[in-house]
Short mmCIF file of C-alpha atoms and ligand atoms in Angstrom, two decimals:
data_model
loop_
_atom_site.label_atom_id
_atom_site.label_comp_id
_atom_site.label_asym_id
_atom_site.label_seq_id
_atom_site.Cartn_x
_atom_site.Cartn_y
_atom_site.Cartn_z
CA MET J 984 0.00 0.00 0.00
CA ARG J 985 1.12 3.59 -0.63
CA HIS J 986 2.99 5.49 2.05
CA VAL J 987 1.38 8.73 3.14
CA CYS J 988 3.09 11.86 4.40
CA ILE J 989 2.62 15.45 5.51
CA VAL J 990 4.35 18.18 3.51
CA GLY J 991 2.98 21.24 5.25
CA THR J 992 1.07 22.33 8.33
CA GLY J 993 -0.44 25.61 9.46
CA MET J 994 -2.42 27.16 12.27
CA HIS J 995 -4.41 30.21 13.11
CA LYS J 996 -3.29 31.23 16.59
CA PHE J 997 -5.56 29.84 19.30
CA GLY J 998 -7.35 32.34 21.53
CA LYS J 999 -10.27 34.74 21.74
CA PHE J 1000 -11.02 36.46 18.44
CA LEU J 1001 -14.45 38.05 18.72
CA ASP J 1002 -13.89 40.03 15.52
CA LYS J 1003 -13.01 36.98 13.42
CA SER J 1004 -15.37 34.44 11.89
CA LEU J 1005 -14.91 30.70 11.44
CA LYS J 1006 -14.28 31.51 7.74
CA ASP J 1007 -11.44 33.88 8.61
CA ILE J 1008 -9.57 31.52 10.94
CA THR J 1009 -10.07 28.56 8.60
CA LYS J 1010 -8.63 30.50 5.67
CA THR J 1011 -5.55 31.49 7.68
CA ALA J 1012 -4.76 27.92 8.81
CA VAL J 1013 -5.29 26.48 5.32
CA TRP J 1014 -3.04 29.01 3.59
CA GLU J 1015 -0.36 28.77 6.29
CA ALA J 1016 -0.25 25.04 5.50
CA ILE J 1017 -0.18 25.64 1.73
CA HIS J 1018 2.69 28.13 2.03
CA ASP J 1019 4.48 25.84 4.47
CA ALA J 1020 4.30 23.02 1.90
CA ASP J 1021 5.34 25.48 -0.82
CA ILE J 1022 2.80 23.85 -3.11
CA ASP J 1023 0.55 25.16 -5.88
CA ALA J 1024 -2.87 25.05 -4.17
CA ARG J 1025 -4.42 23.85 -7.45
CA ALA J 1026 -2.71 20.49 -6.81
CA ILE J 1027 -5.09 19.83 -3.88
CA GLN J 1028 -7.65 17.29 -5.09
CA ALA J 1029 -9.97 16.90 -2.06
CA ALA J 1030 -10.50 18.38 1.41
CA TYR J 1031 -11.63 16.98 4.76
CA PHE J 1032 -13.07 19.54 7.17
CA GLY J 1033 -13.35 18.83 10.89
CA ASN J 1034 -15.55 20.91 13.18
CA ALA J 1035 -17.61 19.93 16.20
CA THR J 1036 -20.18 22.53 17.17
CA GLY J 1037 -20.59 24.95 14.28
CA GLY J 1038 -24.28 24.08 14.04
CA LEU J 1039 -25.02 25.25 17.56
CA THR J 1040 -22.42 28.00 17.91
CA ILE J 1041 -22.64 29.90 14.63
CA GLY J 1042 -25.77 28.21 13.25
CA GLN J 1043 -23.97 26.59 10.29
CA GLU J 1044 -25.21 23.05 10.89
CA ALA J 1045 -25.01 21.81 7.30
CA ILE J 1046 -22.23 22.08 4.69
CA ARG J 1047 -19.77 23.67 7.13
CA GLY J 1048 -16.68 22.65 5.21
CA HIS J 1049 -18.15 23.73 1.89
CA VAL J 1050 -18.93 27.20 3.26
CA MET J 1051 -15.60 27.69 5.05
CA LEU J 1052 -13.44 26.29 2.27
CA ARG J 1053 -15.20 28.18 -0.55
CA HIS J 1054 -14.17 31.28 1.39
CA ALA J 1055 -10.64 29.88 1.55
CA GLY J 1056 -10.55 29.60 -2.26
CA PHE J 1057 -11.71 26.08 -3.05
CA GLU J 1058 -14.41 25.25 -5.59
CA GLY J 1059 -15.03 22.11 -7.56
CA ILE J 1060 -13.02 19.66 -5.47
CA PRO J 1061 -14.83 17.18 -3.21
CA ILE J 1062 -15.21 18.35 0.39
CA VAL J 1063 -16.10 15.97 3.21
CA ASN J 1064 -17.47 17.23 6.54
CA VAL J 1065 -16.21 15.39 9.60
CA GLU J 1066 -17.45 15.60 13.19
CA GLY J 1067 -16.20 13.74 16.26
CA ALA J 1068 -16.28 16.32 19.09
CA CYS J 1069 -12.74 17.08 20.31
CA ALA J 1070 -11.29 14.49 17.90
CA SER J 1071 -12.85 16.02 14.74
CA ALA J 1072 -9.55 17.27 13.29
CA THR J 1073 -7.72 13.96 13.66
CA ILE J 1074 -10.65 12.13 12.11
CA ALA J 1075 -10.41 14.57 9.18
CA LEU J 1076 -6.68 13.78 8.97
CA ARG J 1077 -7.41 10.07 8.96
CA GLU J 1078 -9.93 10.45 6.13
CA ALA J 1079 -7.21 12.30 4.22
CA VAL J 1080 -4.74 9.48 4.90
CA LEU J 1081 -7.21 6.82 3.73
CA ALA J 1082 -7.94 8.80 0.57
CA ILE J 1083 -4.24 8.92 -0.34
CA LYS J 1084 -3.71 5.27 0.62
CA SER J 1085 -6.59 4.23 -1.64
CA GLY J 1086 -4.73 5.70 -4.60
CA VAL J 1087 -7.66 7.88 -5.65
CA TYR J 1088 -5.80 11.12 -4.84
CA ASP J 1089 -2.18 12.25 -4.60
CA VAL J 1090 -2.64 15.47 -2.59
CA VAL J 1091 -5.42 16.38 -0.17
CA LEU J 1092 -6.11 18.91 2.58
CA ALA J 1093 -7.15 18.16 6.20
CA VAL J 1094 -8.53 21.01 8.30
CA GLY J 1095 -9.92 21.40 11.81
CA ALA J 1096 -11.56 24.63 12.93
CA GLU J 1097 -13.71 25.80 15.83
CA LYS J 1098 -15.27 29.07 16.94
CA MET J 1099 -16.23 28.91 20.62
CA TYR J 1100 -16.11 32.54 21.72
CA LEU J 1101 -19.44 34.17 20.84
CA ASP J 1102 -21.30 37.12 22.22
CA ASP J 1103 -23.39 34.53 24.09
CA THR J 1104 -21.44 32.36 26.55
CA ALA J 1105 -24.50 30.26 27.50
CA ARG J 1106 -24.84 29.17 23.85
CA SER J 1107 -21.19 28.07 23.76
CA ILE J 1108 -21.56 26.08 26.98
CA ALA J 1109 -24.79 24.46 25.76
CA ALA J 1110 -22.99 23.46 22.55
CA MET J 1111 -20.15 21.84 24.52
CA SER J 1112 -22.61 19.79 26.56
CA THR J 1113 -23.58 17.95 23.36
CA ASN J 1114 -20.22 16.13 23.48
CA SER J 1115 -21.99 13.49 25.56
CA ASP J 1116 -25.23 11.52 25.19
CA VAL J 1117 -27.56 14.50 25.64
CA GLU J 1118 -30.53 12.36 26.60
CA ILE J 1119 -28.84 10.99 29.73
CA MET J 1120 -25.55 12.55 30.75
CA GLY J 1121 -26.07 15.95 29.16
CA GLY J 1122 -29.48 16.24 30.80
CA MET J 1123 -28.11 15.17 34.18
CA GLY J 1124 -25.45 17.84 34.45
CA PHE J 1125 -22.46 15.72 33.38
CA GLN J 1126 -19.26 17.75 33.29
CA PHE J 1127 -16.06 16.84 31.49
CA SER J 1128 -13.91 18.46 34.19
CA ALA J 1129 -15.58 16.23 36.79
CA SER J 1130 -15.06 13.21 34.57
CA TYR J 1131 -11.29 13.93 34.55
CA ALA J 1132 -11.47 14.51 38.32
CA MET J 1133 -13.12 11.13 38.90
CA THR J 1134 -10.43 9.32 36.93
CA LEU J 1135 -7.64 11.24 38.70
CA ARG J 1136 -9.10 10.52 42.14
CA LYS J 1137 -8.87 6.80 41.36
CA TYR J 1138 -5.19 7.11 40.43
CA MET J 1139 -4.51 9.20 43.55
CA LYS J 1140 -5.96 6.54 45.77
CA LYS J 1141 -4.35 3.61 44.01
CA TYR J 1142 -0.94 4.99 43.00
CA GLY J 1143 -0.29 7.94 45.29
CA TRP J 1144 -0.57 10.66 42.65
CA THR J 1145 -1.08 14.01 44.40
CA GLN J 1146 -2.63 17.37 43.63
CA GLU J 1147 0.92 18.73 43.72
CA HIS J 1148 1.88 16.39 40.85
CA PHE J 1149 -1.10 17.71 38.91
CA ALA J 1150 -0.03 21.31 39.50
CA LYS J 1151 3.51 20.44 38.37
CA VAL J 1152 2.18 19.03 35.09
CA ALA J 1153 -0.04 22.08 34.58
CA SER J 1154 2.88 24.43 35.37
CA LYS J 1155 5.17 22.60 32.93
CA ASN J 1156 2.55 22.96 30.19
CA LYS J 1157 1.94 26.65 30.96
CA TYR J 1158 5.69 27.16 30.64
CA ASN J 1159 5.73 25.32 27.28
CA GLY J 1160 2.79 27.45 26.14
CA SER J 1161 4.68 30.61 27.12
CA LEU J 1162 7.27 29.69 24.46
CA ASN J 1163 4.65 29.00 21.77
CA PRO J 1164 3.64 32.13 19.84
CA LEU J 1165 0.47 30.37 18.59
CA ALA J 1166 -0.70 29.35 22.10
CA GLN J 1167 -3.80 30.86 23.70
CA TYR J 1168 -2.08 31.35 27.07
CA GLN J 1169 1.54 32.51 26.95
CA LYS J 1170 2.22 33.17 30.62
CA PRO J 1171 4.16 30.77 32.84
CA ILE J 1172 2.33 30.03 36.10
CA SER J 1173 4.01 28.65 39.23
CA VAL J 1174 2.97 25.41 40.90
CA GLU J 1175 1.87 27.43 43.92
CA ASN J 1176 -0.33 29.79 41.90
CA ILE J 1177 -1.91 26.86 40.10
CA LEU J 1178 -2.74 25.20 43.43
CA ASN J 1179 -4.16 28.47 44.74
CA SER J 1180 -6.34 29.23 41.73
CA ARG J 1181 -10.11 28.75 41.97
CA LEU J 1182 -11.32 25.21 42.63
CA ILE J 1183 -13.26 23.82 39.64
CA THR J 1184 -13.79 20.29 40.93
CA TRP J 1185 -11.30 18.78 43.35
CA PRO J 1186 -8.47 18.03 42.61
CA LEU J 1187 -8.71 20.34 39.59
CA THR J 1188 -8.16 24.09 39.86
CA LEU J 1189 -8.83 26.77 37.25
CA TYR J 1190 -5.28 26.96 35.84
CA MET J 1191 -5.22 23.21 35.25
CA CYS J 1192 -8.21 23.38 32.90
CA SER J 1193 -8.63 24.33 29.25
CA THR J 1194 -11.09 27.10 28.46
CA MET J 1195 -13.04 28.08 25.38
CA ALA J 1196 -10.98 29.06 22.34
CA ASP J 1197 -11.17 29.98 18.69
CA GLY J 1198 -8.67 28.45 16.29
CA ALA J 1199 -7.89 26.36 13.26
CA ALA J 1200 -5.17 24.02 12.07
CA ALA J 1201 -4.48 22.33 8.75
CA ALA J 1202 -2.18 19.87 7.03
CA ILE J 1203 -1.33 19.09 3.41
CA VAL J 1204 -1.30 15.31 3.06
CA CYS J 1205 0.12 13.49 0.03
CA SER J 1206 1.68 10.26 -1.17
CA GLU J 1207 5.40 9.85 -0.51
CA ASP J 1208 5.91 9.39 -4.23
CA PHE J 1209 4.36 12.78 -4.93
CA ALA J 1210 6.53 14.39 -2.24
CA ARG J 1211 9.70 12.77 -3.61
CA ASP J 1212 8.87 13.53 -7.24
CA ASN J 1213 8.42 17.17 -6.31
CA GLY J 1214 11.46 17.38 -4.06
CA MET J 1215 9.37 18.19 -0.99
CA ASP J 1216 10.42 17.94 2.66
CA PHE J 1217 8.06 15.33 4.11
CA ILE J 1218 7.15 13.65 7.41
CA THR J 1219 5.74 10.12 7.07
CA ILE J 1220 2.45 9.18 8.75
CA ALA J 1221 3.45 5.79 10.19
CA ALA J 1222 0.04 5.26 11.79
CA CYS J 1223 -3.21 7.21 11.99
CA CYS J 1224 -5.66 5.06 13.92
CA LEU J 1225 -9.26 5.68 14.91
CA ARG J 1226 -11.44 3.63 17.23
CA SER J 1227 -14.54 4.18 19.34
CA GLY J 1228 -14.55 3.75 23.11
CA GLU J 1229 -15.57 0.41 24.60
CA LEU J 1230 -16.29 -1.16 27.96
CA GLY J 1231 -13.46 -3.65 28.42
CA GLU J 1232 -12.20 -5.34 31.57
CA ASP J 1233 -9.50 -2.78 32.34
CA ASP J 1234 -9.80 -0.56 29.31
CA ASP J 1235 -12.20 2.00 27.92
CA GLY J 1236 -10.50 1.71 24.54
CA GLN J 1237 -7.45 3.89 25.22
CA ARG J 1238 -5.05 0.97 25.68
CA HIS J 1239 -6.58 -0.82 22.71
CA ILE J 1240 -5.95 2.01 20.27
CA ALA J 1241 -2.39 2.58 21.54
CA LYS J 1242 -1.61 -1.08 20.90
CA GLU J 1243 -3.11 -0.88 17.42
CA ALA J 1244 -1.11 2.24 16.52
CA TYR J 1245 2.20 0.71 17.69
CA GLU J 1246 1.45 -2.42 15.66
CA VAL J 1247 0.62 -0.44 12.53
CA ALA J 1248 3.79 1.67 12.91
CA ASP J 1249 5.79 -1.43 13.85
CA LEU J 1250 7.39 0.10 16.92
CA GLY J 1251 6.79 0.47 20.66
CA PRO J 1252 6.26 3.25 23.19
CA GLU J 1253 9.99 3.16 24.05
CA ASP J 1254 10.78 4.42 20.52
CA ILE J 1255 8.70 7.60 20.80
CA GLU J 1256 10.74 10.79 21.37
CA LEU J 1257 7.99 13.38 21.68
CA ALA J 1258 4.23 13.25 22.34
CA GLU J 1259 1.22 15.53 22.25
CA VAL J 1260 -1.59 14.08 24.35
CA HIS J 1261 -5.20 15.07 24.96
CA ASP J 1262 -5.26 16.94 28.27
CA ALA J 1263 -8.39 19.10 28.37
CA MET J 1264 -7.50 19.24 32.08
CA ALA J 1265 -3.67 19.30 32.23
CA PRO J 1266 -3.30 16.49 34.83
CA GLY J 1267 -5.11 14.22 32.37
CA GLU J 1268 -1.73 14.12 30.64
CA MET J 1269 -0.62 11.68 33.34
CA PHE J 1270 -3.22 9.01 32.65
CA ARG J 1271 -2.87 9.47 28.89
CA ILE J 1272 0.89 8.84 29.25
CA GLU J 1273 0.21 5.77 31.35
CA LYS J 1274 -2.37 4.36 28.93
CA LEU J 1275 -0.02 4.95 25.99
CA GLY J 1276 2.49 2.71 27.77
CA PHE J 1277 5.22 5.34 28.30
CA CYS J 1278 5.52 4.41 31.99
CA THR J 1279 3.72 2.53 34.74
CA PRO J 1280 1.28 4.38 36.99
CA GLU J 1281 3.47 3.47 39.98
CA LYS J 1282 6.46 5.29 38.45
CA MET J 1283 4.51 8.32 37.25
CA GLY J 1284 4.76 10.55 40.33
CA GLU J 1285 8.53 10.23 40.47
CA LEU J 1286 8.91 10.99 36.75
CA VAL J 1287 6.74 14.10 37.07
CA ASP J 1288 8.85 15.26 40.05
CA ASN J 1289 12.04 14.73 38.03
CA GLY J 1290 10.88 16.63 34.95
CA TYR J 1291 10.94 13.55 32.73
CA PHE J 1292 8.14 15.01 30.54
CA SER J 1293 9.52 18.56 30.33
CA LEU J 1294 11.15 20.07 27.22
CA LYS J 1295 14.61 18.92 28.32
CA GLY J 1296 13.39 15.64 29.83
CA ASP J 1297 13.73 12.14 28.39
CA LEU J 1298 10.24 12.23 26.85
CA PRO J 1299 8.88 15.74 26.31
CA VAL J 1300 5.06 15.72 26.41
CA ASN J 1301 2.87 18.57 25.21
CA SER J 1302 5.73 20.81 24.12
CA SER J 1303 3.07 23.05 22.54
CA GLY J 1304 1.55 23.72 25.97
CA GLY J 1305 -1.13 21.06 25.57
CA LEU J 1306 -4.85 21.76 25.55
CA ALA J 1307 -4.87 23.91 28.70
CA ALA J 1308 -2.12 26.31 27.54
CA ARG J 1309 -1.99 26.10 23.73
CA GLY J 1310 -5.81 26.17 23.83
CA HIS J 1311 -8.60 23.76 22.93
CA PRO J 1312 -10.89 24.98 20.13
CA ILE J 1313 -12.26 21.50 20.10
CA GLY J 1314 -12.58 20.71 16.39
CA ALA J 1315 -9.08 22.10 15.68
CA THR J 1316 -7.10 20.44 18.47
CA GLY J 1317 -6.09 17.22 16.69
CA LEU J 1318 -4.37 19.01 13.81
CA ALA J 1319 -2.76 21.52 16.20
CA GLN J 1320 -1.10 18.51 17.84
CA ILE J 1321 0.13 17.38 14.42
CA HIS J 1322 1.34 20.90 13.63
CA GLU J 1323 3.41 20.90 16.84
CA LEU J 1324 4.99 17.51 16.13
CA VAL J 1325 5.86 18.44 12.54
CA THR J 1326 7.29 21.78 13.70
CA GLN J 1327 9.47 20.02 16.27
CA MET J 1328 10.58 17.26 13.88
CA ARG J 1329 11.69 19.92 11.41
CA GLY J 1330 13.59 21.81 14.09
CA ARG J 1331 11.51 24.95 13.78
CA ALA J 1332 10.10 25.16 17.31
CA GLY J 1333 12.36 28.00 18.44
CA ALA J 1334 12.66 28.44 22.22
CA ARG J 1335 10.67 25.26 22.92
CA GLN J 1336 12.63 23.05 20.49
CA VAL J 1337 13.31 19.58 21.89
CA ARG J 1338 16.17 17.27 20.92
CA GLY J 1339 15.92 13.78 19.45
CA LYS J 1340 17.32 10.74 21.20
CA SER J 1341 19.98 10.05 18.58
CA SER J 1342 19.52 12.97 16.22
CA GLU J 1343 19.33 16.73 16.46
CA PHE J 1344 15.53 16.73 16.26
CA PRO J 1345 12.94 14.04 17.13
CA ARG J 1346 12.37 11.45 14.39
CA LEU J 1347 9.46 9.54 15.96
CA ALA J 1348 6.55 11.38 17.55
CA LEU J 1349 3.04 10.51 18.68
CA ALA J 1350 -0.23 12.41 18.98
CA GLN J 1351 -3.18 11.13 21.02
CA ASN J 1352 -6.59 12.78 20.68
CA ALA J 1353 -10.03 11.90 22.09
CA GLY J 1354 -13.53 13.21 21.57
CA GLY J 1355 -16.83 12.98 23.41
CA TYR J 1356 -18.25 10.57 25.94
CA VAL J 1357 -20.82 7.76 25.54
CA ASP J 1358 -21.97 5.19 28.10
CA GLY J 1359 -18.95 5.65 30.39
CA SER J 1360 -16.23 5.54 27.74
CA PRO J 1361 -14.78 7.98 25.19
CA ALA J 1362 -16.72 8.33 21.94
CA ALA J 1363 -13.81 8.74 19.51
CA LEU J 1364 -10.17 7.81 20.13
CA THR J 1365 -7.22 8.45 17.85
CA VAL J 1366 -3.48 7.84 17.93
CA THR J 1367 -1.20 9.13 15.17
CA ILE J 1368 2.51 8.31 14.84
CA LEU J 1369 4.81 10.46 12.69
CA LYS J 1370 8.19 9.37 11.42
CA ARG J 1371 11.07 11.13 9.79
CA MET K 466 -45.68 18.93 35.94
CA GLU K 467 -43.38 15.97 36.60
CA VAL K 468 -41.60 14.62 33.51
CA SER K 469 -39.29 11.61 33.41
CA ILE K 470 -35.75 12.35 32.25
CA LYS K 471 -35.84 9.04 30.33
CA LYS K 472 -39.19 7.33 29.78
CA GLY K 473 -39.34 3.70 30.90
CA ALA K 474 -35.93 3.80 32.58
CA PHE K 475 -37.09 3.57 36.20
CA HIS K 476 -39.98 2.82 38.53
CA LYS K 477 -41.00 5.46 41.02
CA PRO K 478 -42.62 4.02 44.17
CA GLU K 479 -46.32 4.78 44.60
CA SER K 480 -46.31 3.99 48.33
CA PRO K 481 -43.76 4.12 51.18
CA ASP K 482 -43.36 0.32 51.40
CA GLU K 483 -42.39 0.04 47.74
CA LYS K 484 -38.77 0.32 46.60
CA PRO K 485 -37.72 2.12 43.43
CA TYR K 486 -35.82 0.28 40.71
CA LEU K 487 -34.08 0.91 37.41
CA ILE K 488 -35.01 -0.87 34.19
CA GLY K 489 -32.15 -2.05 31.99
CA SER K 490 -31.14 -5.08 29.98
CA ARG K 491 -29.13 -8.28 30.34
CA CYS K 492 -27.78 -10.42 27.50
CA SER K 493 -28.98 -14.01 27.87
CA SER K 494 -26.04 -15.19 25.78
CA CYS K 495 -22.98 -13.45 27.32
CA GLY K 496 -24.32 -11.83 30.49
CA TYR K 497 -23.55 -8.25 29.40
CA MET K 498 -25.73 -5.79 31.31
CA CYS K 499 -26.62 -2.19 30.62
CA PHE K 500 -28.80 0.65 31.76
CA PRO K 501 -30.96 2.14 30.31
CA LYS K 502 -32.47 -0.63 28.16
CA LYS K 503 -30.91 -1.67 24.86
CA GLU K 504 -32.26 -4.13 22.28
CA VAL K 505 -28.84 -5.07 20.94
CA CYS K 506 -25.92 -6.55 22.92
CA VAL K 507 -22.73 -4.59 22.17
CA LYS K 508 -20.58 -7.62 23.06
CA CYS K 509 -22.42 -10.24 20.94
CA VAL K 510 -23.68 -7.66 18.40
CA ARG K 511 -26.95 -9.60 18.20
CA ASP K 512 -30.53 -8.34 18.50
CA ASP K 513 -32.14 -11.54 19.77
CA CYS K 514 -30.49 -11.97 23.16
CA MET K 515 -31.32 -8.95 25.31
CA GLU K 516 -33.83 -9.36 28.14
CA GLU K 517 -35.29 -6.70 30.36
CA LYS K 518 -33.79 -6.65 33.86
CA LYS K 519 -34.64 -4.66 36.96
CA PHE K 520 -31.73 -3.20 38.95
CA GLY K 521 -31.70 -1.88 42.47
CA PRO K 522 -32.15 -0.44 44.88
CA TYR K 523 -28.52 -0.90 46.00
CA ALA K 524 -25.17 -0.10 44.41
CA ARG K 525 -21.51 0.47 45.31
CA LEU K 526 -19.82 3.81 44.72
CA ASP K 527 -17.18 3.63 41.99
CA SER K 528 -15.96 7.24 41.79
CA TYR K 529 -17.25 10.76 42.34
CA ALA K 530 -16.42 14.43 42.00
CA VAL K 531 -17.92 17.57 43.50
CA ILE K 532 -18.88 20.10 40.85
CA GLN K 533 -18.25 23.69 41.94
CA VAL K 534 -19.27 25.45 38.72
CA ALA K 535 -22.78 24.46 37.68
CA PRO K 536 -24.24 24.25 34.17
CA THR K 537 -27.66 25.82 33.44
CA GLY K 538 -30.43 24.26 35.52
CA PHE K 539 -28.13 23.06 38.31
CA THR K 540 -26.94 24.64 41.54
CA ALA K 541 -23.33 24.10 42.65
CA PRO K 542 -21.97 22.39 44.56
CA TYR K 543 -23.35 18.98 43.63
CA ILE K 544 -21.87 15.50 43.20
CA GLN K 545 -21.63 13.52 39.96
CA ALA K 546 -20.63 9.88 40.26
CA TYR K 547 -20.40 6.42 38.80
CA VAL K 548 -21.94 3.58 40.81
CA VAL K 549 -21.89 -0.15 40.15
CA LEU K 550 -25.43 -1.50 40.48
CA GLU K 551 -25.88 -4.61 42.59
CA ASP K 552 -25.72 -7.49 40.09
CA GLY K 553 -25.61 -4.86 37.38
CA PRO K 554 -23.53 -2.45 35.30
CA LYS K 555 -21.68 0.73 36.19
CA ILE K 556 -23.84 3.78 35.56
CA PHE K 557 -23.62 7.56 35.65
CA THR K 558 -25.62 9.22 38.43
CA LEU K 559 -26.02 12.24 40.64
CA ILE K 560 -25.63 11.91 44.43
CA THR K 561 -28.08 13.10 47.05
CA GLY K 562 -28.42 12.71 50.82
CA CYS K 563 -24.97 13.93 51.82
CA GLU K 564 -22.98 17.14 52.02
CA PRO K 565 -21.32 17.95 48.67
CA ARG K 566 -17.83 17.82 50.18
CA ASP K 567 -14.67 16.41 48.59
CA ASP K 568 -14.37 13.83 51.39
CA ALA K 569 -18.10 13.08 51.73
CA LEU K 570 -17.92 9.58 50.28
CA GLU K 571 -15.62 6.58 50.05
CA PRO K 572 -15.31 4.50 46.85
CA GLY K 573 -16.81 1.05 47.48
CA GLN K 574 -19.40 2.29 49.95
CA LYS K 575 -23.01 1.14 49.73
CA MET K 576 -25.48 3.46 48.01
CA GLU K 577 -29.25 3.38 47.63
CA LEU K 578 -31.39 4.46 44.69
CA VAL K 579 -33.80 7.35 45.02
CA ILE K 580 -36.08 8.75 42.35
CA GLU K 581 -36.31 12.50 42.60
CA LYS K 582 -36.14 15.78 40.77
CA ILE K 583 -32.97 16.33 38.72
CA ARG K 584 -33.73 19.85 37.53
CA ASP K 585 -36.39 22.05 35.97
CA ASP K 586 -36.58 21.99 32.19
CA GLU K 587 -37.01 25.02 29.92
CA LYS K 588 -40.83 24.74 30.08
CA GLY K 589 -40.88 24.76 33.89
CA ASN K 590 -41.49 21.01 34.25
CA SER K 591 -39.74 19.04 37.01
CA LEU K 592 -37.44 16.52 35.36
CA ILE K 593 -37.48 13.34 37.47
CA GLY K 594 -34.65 10.82 37.38
CA TRP K 595 -32.37 8.56 39.38
CA LYS K 596 -29.93 9.55 42.11
CA PHE K 597 -28.10 7.56 44.76
CA LYS K 598 -27.66 8.31 48.48
CA PRO K 599 -25.18 6.80 50.94
CA VAL K 600 -26.57 4.16 53.31
CA GLU K 601 -25.24 3.20 56.73
CA GLU K 602 -23.85 -0.32 56.64
CA LYS K 603 -24.60 -2.47 59.67
CA ASN K 604 -22.00 -4.78 61.24
CA LYS K 605 -19.19 -2.75 59.70
CA SER K 606 -16.01 -3.72 61.50
ZN1 ZN X 2721 -24.14 -10.59 24.68
#
């Protein structure tokens, strides 16, 4: 089967942009990616557009991608709309990968975009609550922050993780975000100030949690043959896996998809040099790391204390700042993770640049993204592995 | 007016000597259980094996968190939780009958089902659903 790669990525800065529309931020991310790839945009043969809540937030329920991408300059080519809550962008990327693998296209575009800041906060919050089964959990006041808190409380009890560990992870990610010009929050915050910020749901405090955000991210995806023939600098997509959550013995699907991705890429967690993981509440990074097999839960506290996951640590995690610092415009997050990995692998991450294990820059990197909640397990789960 | 949050999902007692219960399903082939009711077993992926099953009124607390910032229709603080129904599945629930404190409950402790108001809906109806409250366990050493 054909090998698939990324030749360009782009982002619209994440943050609060009340004067910009979803069209505006989509156009910026798409053209940043096109210029990054240094490609003639007319070579793009299809586009996959990820967005979660455009129907409820801006009222554009149908043909979102067609509307946003016509504004970004695309007519004629097929456009596919993709929705999977916070995993929408990675699902769009995966559709792009499958399209190239099938041999139907040589070059396609994957985009994720979200507009959460409106003049009506209640509408934004109501839209977010649809990331669960609205009939049951949505209607009963289910909160994602509390769902993270419940999981973390279990780990605290069983493995001795503490609120201080959580604040350390959040502080590390705020620091990483402070070095990322595209991040929503660019201020470092001390462990103490994180612990002293407003309680959201114990053990989570305000500065550990992601907030609303506007933003978009995009990638130009093509066959390796096309990239080679055109002399392009490319990063190979070694795996781009998608599963739905499940109710297993000791797994809600997160271990299952990690295993699948390692098998597809033919490597193991010990080979990964850099990871972006889904931490809508920064301490969630710890259980994502554990479920991805990077370390045991028993060892986690010690590794957090020793800065193992910091920019200069053995395995930097969320060098972009993660969801709580870089920002979490939900339908854009997955491709923002990819943008960070590609930027790092190309050695263009500036002050937050990390080193590879045996090369100047990382050669193997992983992104983990999740979206929504159904029946006690995640709705959509993705793991992507990039290789240089 | 009282409106059920999910029609057919629970029985509300009509008299004080009656106990409430939840109505879910059990797979006669593999034993998989769920609440609310489903007509297809997600483990067997068959539509001819699910039987109705009543759950309750007891459960064990799996995990909980105290919500300090409430969504529309709710008043903080309140507790959201997962409980494992006696001879049944793990389900999402709200907690009642105790102070909404971070140390109010202990995972594994016995809980009892109550049917009561969850919130008011947009039309001013009382939405009725399931909650669980802690119960004193006798002979606890
Ligand atoms: Zn079955």
